[in-house]
CSV table of C-alpha atoms in Angstrom, one decimal:
chain,number,residue,atom,x,y,z
A,1,MET,CA,-28.2,-72.0,119.0
A,2,SER,CA,-26.1,-74.6,117.2
A,3,ALA,CA,-23.4,-73.3,114.9
A,4,SER,CA,-24.4,-75.9,112.4
A,5,LYS,CA,-27.7,-74.0,111.8
A,6,THR,CA,-25.8,-70.9,110.7
A,7,VAL,CA,-26.5,-70.4,107.0
A,8,TYR,CA,-24.3,-68.2,104.8
A,9,LEU,CA,-26.2,-66.5,102.0
A,10,ASN,CA,-24.4,-65.0,99.0
A,11,LEU,CA,-26.8,-63.3,96.5
A,12,ARG,CA,-25.7,-62.1,93.1
A,13,GLU,CA,-26.5,-58.6,92.0
A,14,MET,CA,-28.4,-59.6,88.9
A,15,THR,CA,-29.5,-63.1,87.7
A,16,GLU,CA,-31.3,-63.9,84.4
A,17,VAL,CA,-34.0,-66.6,84.8
A,18,GLN,CA,-36.4,-68.3,82.4
A,19,SER,CA,-38.5,-70.2,84.9
A,20,GLN,CA,-41.5,-68.5,86.5
A,21,ASP,CA,-40.7,-70.2,89.9
A,22,VAL,CA,-37.5,-68.6,91.3
A,23,TYR,CA,-35.5,-70.4,94.0
A,24,VAL,CA,-32.7,-69.3,96.2
A,25,ARG,CA,-30.2,-71.5,94.2
A,26,ASP,CA,-31.2,-69.5,91.1
A,27,VAL,CA,-30.1,-66.1,92.4
A,28,GLY,CA,-27.2,-67.0,94.7
A,29,SER,CA,-25.4,-69.7,96.7
A,30,VAL,CA,-26.0,-71.0,100.2
A,31,TYR,CA,-23.6,-72.7,102.6
A,32,CYS,CA,-24.2,-74.5,105.9
A,33,SER,CA,-22.3,-77.1,107.7
A,34,ASP,CA,-25.6,-79.0,108.1
A,35,LYS,CA,-26.1,-80.2,104.5
A,36,THR,CA,-29.8,-80.9,105.1
A,37,VAL,CA,-30.4,-77.3,106.1
A,38,GLN,CA,-28.3,-76.1,103.2
A,39,ALA,CA,-30.3,-78.1,100.7
A,40,LYS,CA,-33.6,-77.0,102.3
A,41,CYS,CA,-32.6,-73.3,102.1
A,42,ALA,CA,-31.2,-73.6,98.5
A,43,ALA,CA,-34.5,-75.2,97.4
A,44,LEU,CA,-36.6,-72.4,99.0
A,45,LYS,CA,-39.0,-70.6,96.5
A,46,ILE,CA,-38.6,-66.9,96.8
A,47,ARG,CA,-40.9,-65.7,94.0
A,48,THR,CA,-43.5,-66.9,91.5
A,49,ILE,CA,-43.6,-64.7,88.4
A,50,ARG,CA,-47.1,-64.4,87.0
A,51,GLU,CA,-46.4,-62.2,84.0
A,52,LYS,CA,-45.6,-63.7,80.6
A,53,LYS,CA,-43.3,-60.9,79.5
A,54,GLU,CA,-39.8,-59.8,80.1
A,55,HIS,CA,-39.3,-57.8,83.3
A,56,ARG,CA,-36.7,-57.1,85.9
A,57,TYR,CA,-37.7,-57.4,89.6
A,58,VAL,CA,-35.8,-55.8,92.4
A,59,GLU,CA,-35.8,-57.9,95.6
A,60,SER,CA,-34.4,-57.5,99.1
A,61,ALA,CA,-32.1,-60.0,100.9
A,62,LEU,CA,-34.2,-59.3,104.0
A,63,THR,CA,-37.2,-61.0,102.4
A,64,VAL,CA,-35.1,-64.1,101.6
A,65,ILE,CA,-33.7,-64.1,105.1
A,66,ARG,CA,-37.1,-64.0,106.7
A,67,GLN,CA,-38.3,-66.8,104.5
A,68,MET,CA,-35.3,-68.9,105.4
A,69,GLU,CA,-35.7,-68.4,109.1
A,70,ALA,CA,-39.3,-69.3,108.8
A,71,LEU,CA,-38.3,-72.8,107.7
A,72,ASP,CA,-36.7,-73.5,111.0
A,73,PRO,CA,-36.5,-71.3,114.1
A,74,ALA,CA,-33.0,-72.5,114.8
A,75,ILE,CA,-31.7,-71.2,111.5
A,76,GLN,CA,-29.5,-68.0,111.6
A,77,VAL,CA,-28.8,-66.4,108.3
A,78,ASP,CA,-25.6,-64.5,107.7
A,79,ASN,CA,-25.8,-62.5,104.5
A,80,VAL,CA,-22.4,-62.2,102.8
A,81,GLY,CA,-23.7,-61.0,99.4
A,82,LYS,CA,-25.8,-58.2,98.0
A,83,VAL,CA,-28.5,-56.5,100.1
A,84,GLU,CA,-30.7,-55.9,97.1
A,85,PHE,CA,-30.6,-58.0,94.0
A,86,ILE,CA,-32.4,-58.1,90.6
A,87,ILE,CA,-34.2,-61.0,89.0
A,88,ASP,CA,-34.1,-60.5,85.2
A,89,TYR,CA,-37.0,-62.6,83.8
A,90,HIS,CA,-37.0,-63.8,80.2
A,91,PRO,CA,-39.7,-66.2,79.1
A,92,GLN,CA,-38.5,-69.3,77.3
A,93,LYS,CA,-38.6,-68.7,73.5
A,94,VAL,CA,-37.7,-70.9,70.6
A,95,PRO,CA,-34.4,-69.6,69.3
A,96,SER,CA,-34.3,-68.4,65.7
A,97,LEU,CA,-30.8,-69.0,64.3
A,98,ALA,CA,-31.6,-66.9,61.2
A,99,TRP,CA,-32.6,-63.9,63.3
A,100,GLN,CA,-29.5,-64.3,65.5
A,101,TRP,CA,-27.2,-64.5,62.5
A,102,ALA,CA,-28.9,-61.5,61.0
A,103,LYS,CA,-28.4,-59.4,64.1
A,104,THR,CA,-24.8,-60.5,64.4
A,105,ILE,CA,-24.0,-59.6,60.8
A,106,PHE,CA,-25.8,-56.2,61.1
A,107,VAL,CA,-23.8,-55.3,64.2
A,108,CYS,CA,-20.6,-56.3,62.5
A,109,ILE,CA,-21.4,-54.2,59.5
A,110,ILE,CA,-22.2,-51.2,61.7
A,111,CYS,CA,-19.1,-51.6,63.8
A,112,PHE,CA,-16.9,-52.0,60.7
A,113,CYS,CA,-18.3,-49.0,58.9
A,114,GLY,CA,-18.2,-46.8,62.1
A,115,ALA,CA,-14.6,-47.7,62.9
A,116,ALA,CA,-13.6,-47.2,59.2
A,117,PHE,CA,-15.3,-43.8,59.1
A,118,ALA,CA,-13.7,-42.7,62.5
A,119,ILE,CA,-10.2,-43.7,61.2
A,120,MET,CA,-10.6,-42.0,57.9
A,121,THR,CA,-11.9,-38.8,59.5
A,122,PHE,CA,-9.1,-38.8,62.0
A,123,ASN,CA,-6.5,-39.3,59.2
A,124,ASN,CA,-8.0,-36.5,57.1
A,125,ASP,CA,-8.2,-34.2,60.2
A,126,VAL,CA,-4.5,-34.5,61.0
A,127,ASP,CA,-3.5,-34.8,57.3
A,128,VAL,CA,-1.6,-38.1,57.7
A,129,THR,CA,-0.9,-38.2,53.9
A,130,SER,CA,1.0,-34.9,54.1
A,131,VAL,CA,2.9,-36.0,57.1
A,132,PHE,CA,4.0,-39.2,55.4
A,133,GLN,CA,5.1,-37.2,52.3
A,134,GLU,CA,7.2,-34.9,54.4
A,135,VAL,CA,8.8,-37.8,56.3
A,136,HIS,CA,9.6,-39.5,52.9
A,137,VAL,CA,11.2,-36.3,51.7
A,138,LEU,CA,13.3,-35.9,54.8
A,139,LEU,CA,14.5,-39.5,54.6
A,140,THR,CA,15.0,-39.8,50.8
A,141,GLY,CA,15.3,-36.3,49.6
A,142,ARG,CA,12.7,-36.7,46.9
A,143,GLU,CA,8.9,-36.5,46.6
A,144,PRO,CA,7.1,-39.9,46.7
A,145,GLU,CA,5.4,-40.9,43.4
A,146,ARG,CA,3.0,-43.4,44.9
A,147,PHE,CA,2.2,-45.2,48.1
A,148,THR,CA,5.3,-45.9,50.1
A,149,ILE,CA,6.4,-48.3,52.9
A,150,LEU,CA,5.2,-45.7,55.4
A,151,GLU,CA,1.5,-46.1,54.4
A,152,LEU,CA,1.9,-49.9,54.3
A,153,SER,CA,3.5,-50.1,57.8
A,154,TYR,CA,0.9,-47.7,59.1
A,155,CYS,CA,-2.0,-49.9,58.0
A,156,ILE,CA,-0.3,-53.0,59.4
A,157,GLY,CA,0.5,-51.3,62.6
A,158,LEU,CA,-3.0,-49.9,63.0
A,159,GLY,CA,-4.6,-53.3,62.6
A,160,SER,CA,-2.1,-55.0,64.9
A,161,GLY,CA,-2.5,-52.3,67.5
A,162,ILE,CA,-6.3,-52.8,67.6
A,163,LEU,CA,-5.9,-56.5,68.1
A,164,LEU,CA,-3.3,-56.0,70.8
A,165,PHE,CA,-5.4,-53.3,72.6
A,166,PHE,CA,-8.6,-55.4,72.6
A,167,ASN,CA,-6.7,-58.5,73.5
A,168,HIS,CA,-9.1,-60.7,71.6
A,169,PHE,CA,-9.3,-62.3,68.2
A,170,ALA,CA,-11.9,-65.1,67.8
A,171,ALA,CA,-11.2,-67.6,70.7
A,172,TRP,CA,-7.6,-66.5,71.0
A,173,LYS,CA,-6.4,-64.1,73.7
A,174,LEU,CA,-2.9,-62.8,74.5
A,175,ASN,CA,-3.4,-63.2,78.2
A,176,THR,CA,-6.0,-63.9,80.8
A,177,ASP,CA,-6.8,-60.2,81.5
A,178,PRO,CA,-10.4,-59.1,80.6
A,179,THR,CA,-10.6,-57.2,77.3
A,180,PRO,CA,-11.6,-53.5,77.3
A,181,LEU,CA,-14.9,-54.5,75.9
A,182,GLU,CA,-15.6,-57.0,78.7
A,183,VAL,CA,-14.6,-54.3,81.2
A,184,GLU,CA,-17.0,-51.7,79.7
A,185,MET,CA,-19.8,-54.3,79.5
A,186,ARG,CA,-19.4,-55.1,83.2
A,187,LEU,CA,-19.4,-51.4,84.1
A,188,TYR,CA,-22.5,-51.0,81.9
A,189,GLU,CA,-24.3,-53.9,83.7
A,190,GLU,CA,-23.2,-52.6,87.1
A,191,ASN,CA,-24.6,-49.1,86.3
A,192,ILE,CA,-27.9,-50.7,85.1
A,193,SER,CA,-28.2,-52.7,88.3
A,194,LYS,CA,-27.6,-49.6,90.5
A,195,THR,CA,-30.1,-47.5,88.5
A,196,LEU,CA,-32.8,-50.2,88.7
A,197,ILE,CA,-32.3,-50.5,92.5
A,198,GLN,CA,-32.3,-46.8,93.1
A,199,ASN,CA,-35.4,-46.3,90.9
A,200,ASP,CA,-37.2,-49.1,92.8
A,201,SER,CA,-36.3,-47.4,96.2
A,202,ARG,CA,-37.8,-44.1,94.9
A,203,LYS,CA,-41.2,-45.6,93.9
A,204,GLU,CA,-44.2,-43.6,95.1
A,205,GLN,CA,-41.8,-40.8,96.2
A,206,GLU,CA,-41.5,-37.4,94.6
A,207,VAL,CA,-37.8,-36.8,93.8
A,208,ASP,CA,-36.6,-33.5,92.5
A,209,VAL,CA,-33.7,-34.2,90.2
A,210,SER,CA,-33.4,-30.5,89.0
């Protein structure tokens, strides 16, 4: 068998598609030293979605490999990606800017109010006001009559600390490291993918989870 017919297949764990016809190039990448074979494998249709609603389909790399090898008996596929992958189908819809802005504003309000409530309850729980008063007495020898520099510096430091921790403000970042939110979102997506794959493998089987 010629080495030029060896095809390297790298499938992503989850791919969002909007077309009902799904090709290999949509869910991963293909490499072969023979560019004709590479183009033929990348253009291979692996699924046609009949449903008109959003759905996630769990597929196996073995199915894709069999379809590729059926194109040409001389093709040998080497899978270097995922063994099982997910096609996340979303039908094409006309985007509604008003609805998108409404959802964004709603989420921003919820996050702002939730964070403010959490900070206030924490400050009340540990009695930050009394601590600042005691620190002021220790430093100046007298009781504070109003808000002091301690409260002001605390507010500035709290806001600055949040920006530094999340490493993100609008399009500006302190460094190239992913933000904590990005890390958590990737972990969340990874857990979703694993759960979908495991649930699919348990279909038509009685599993006792007690």
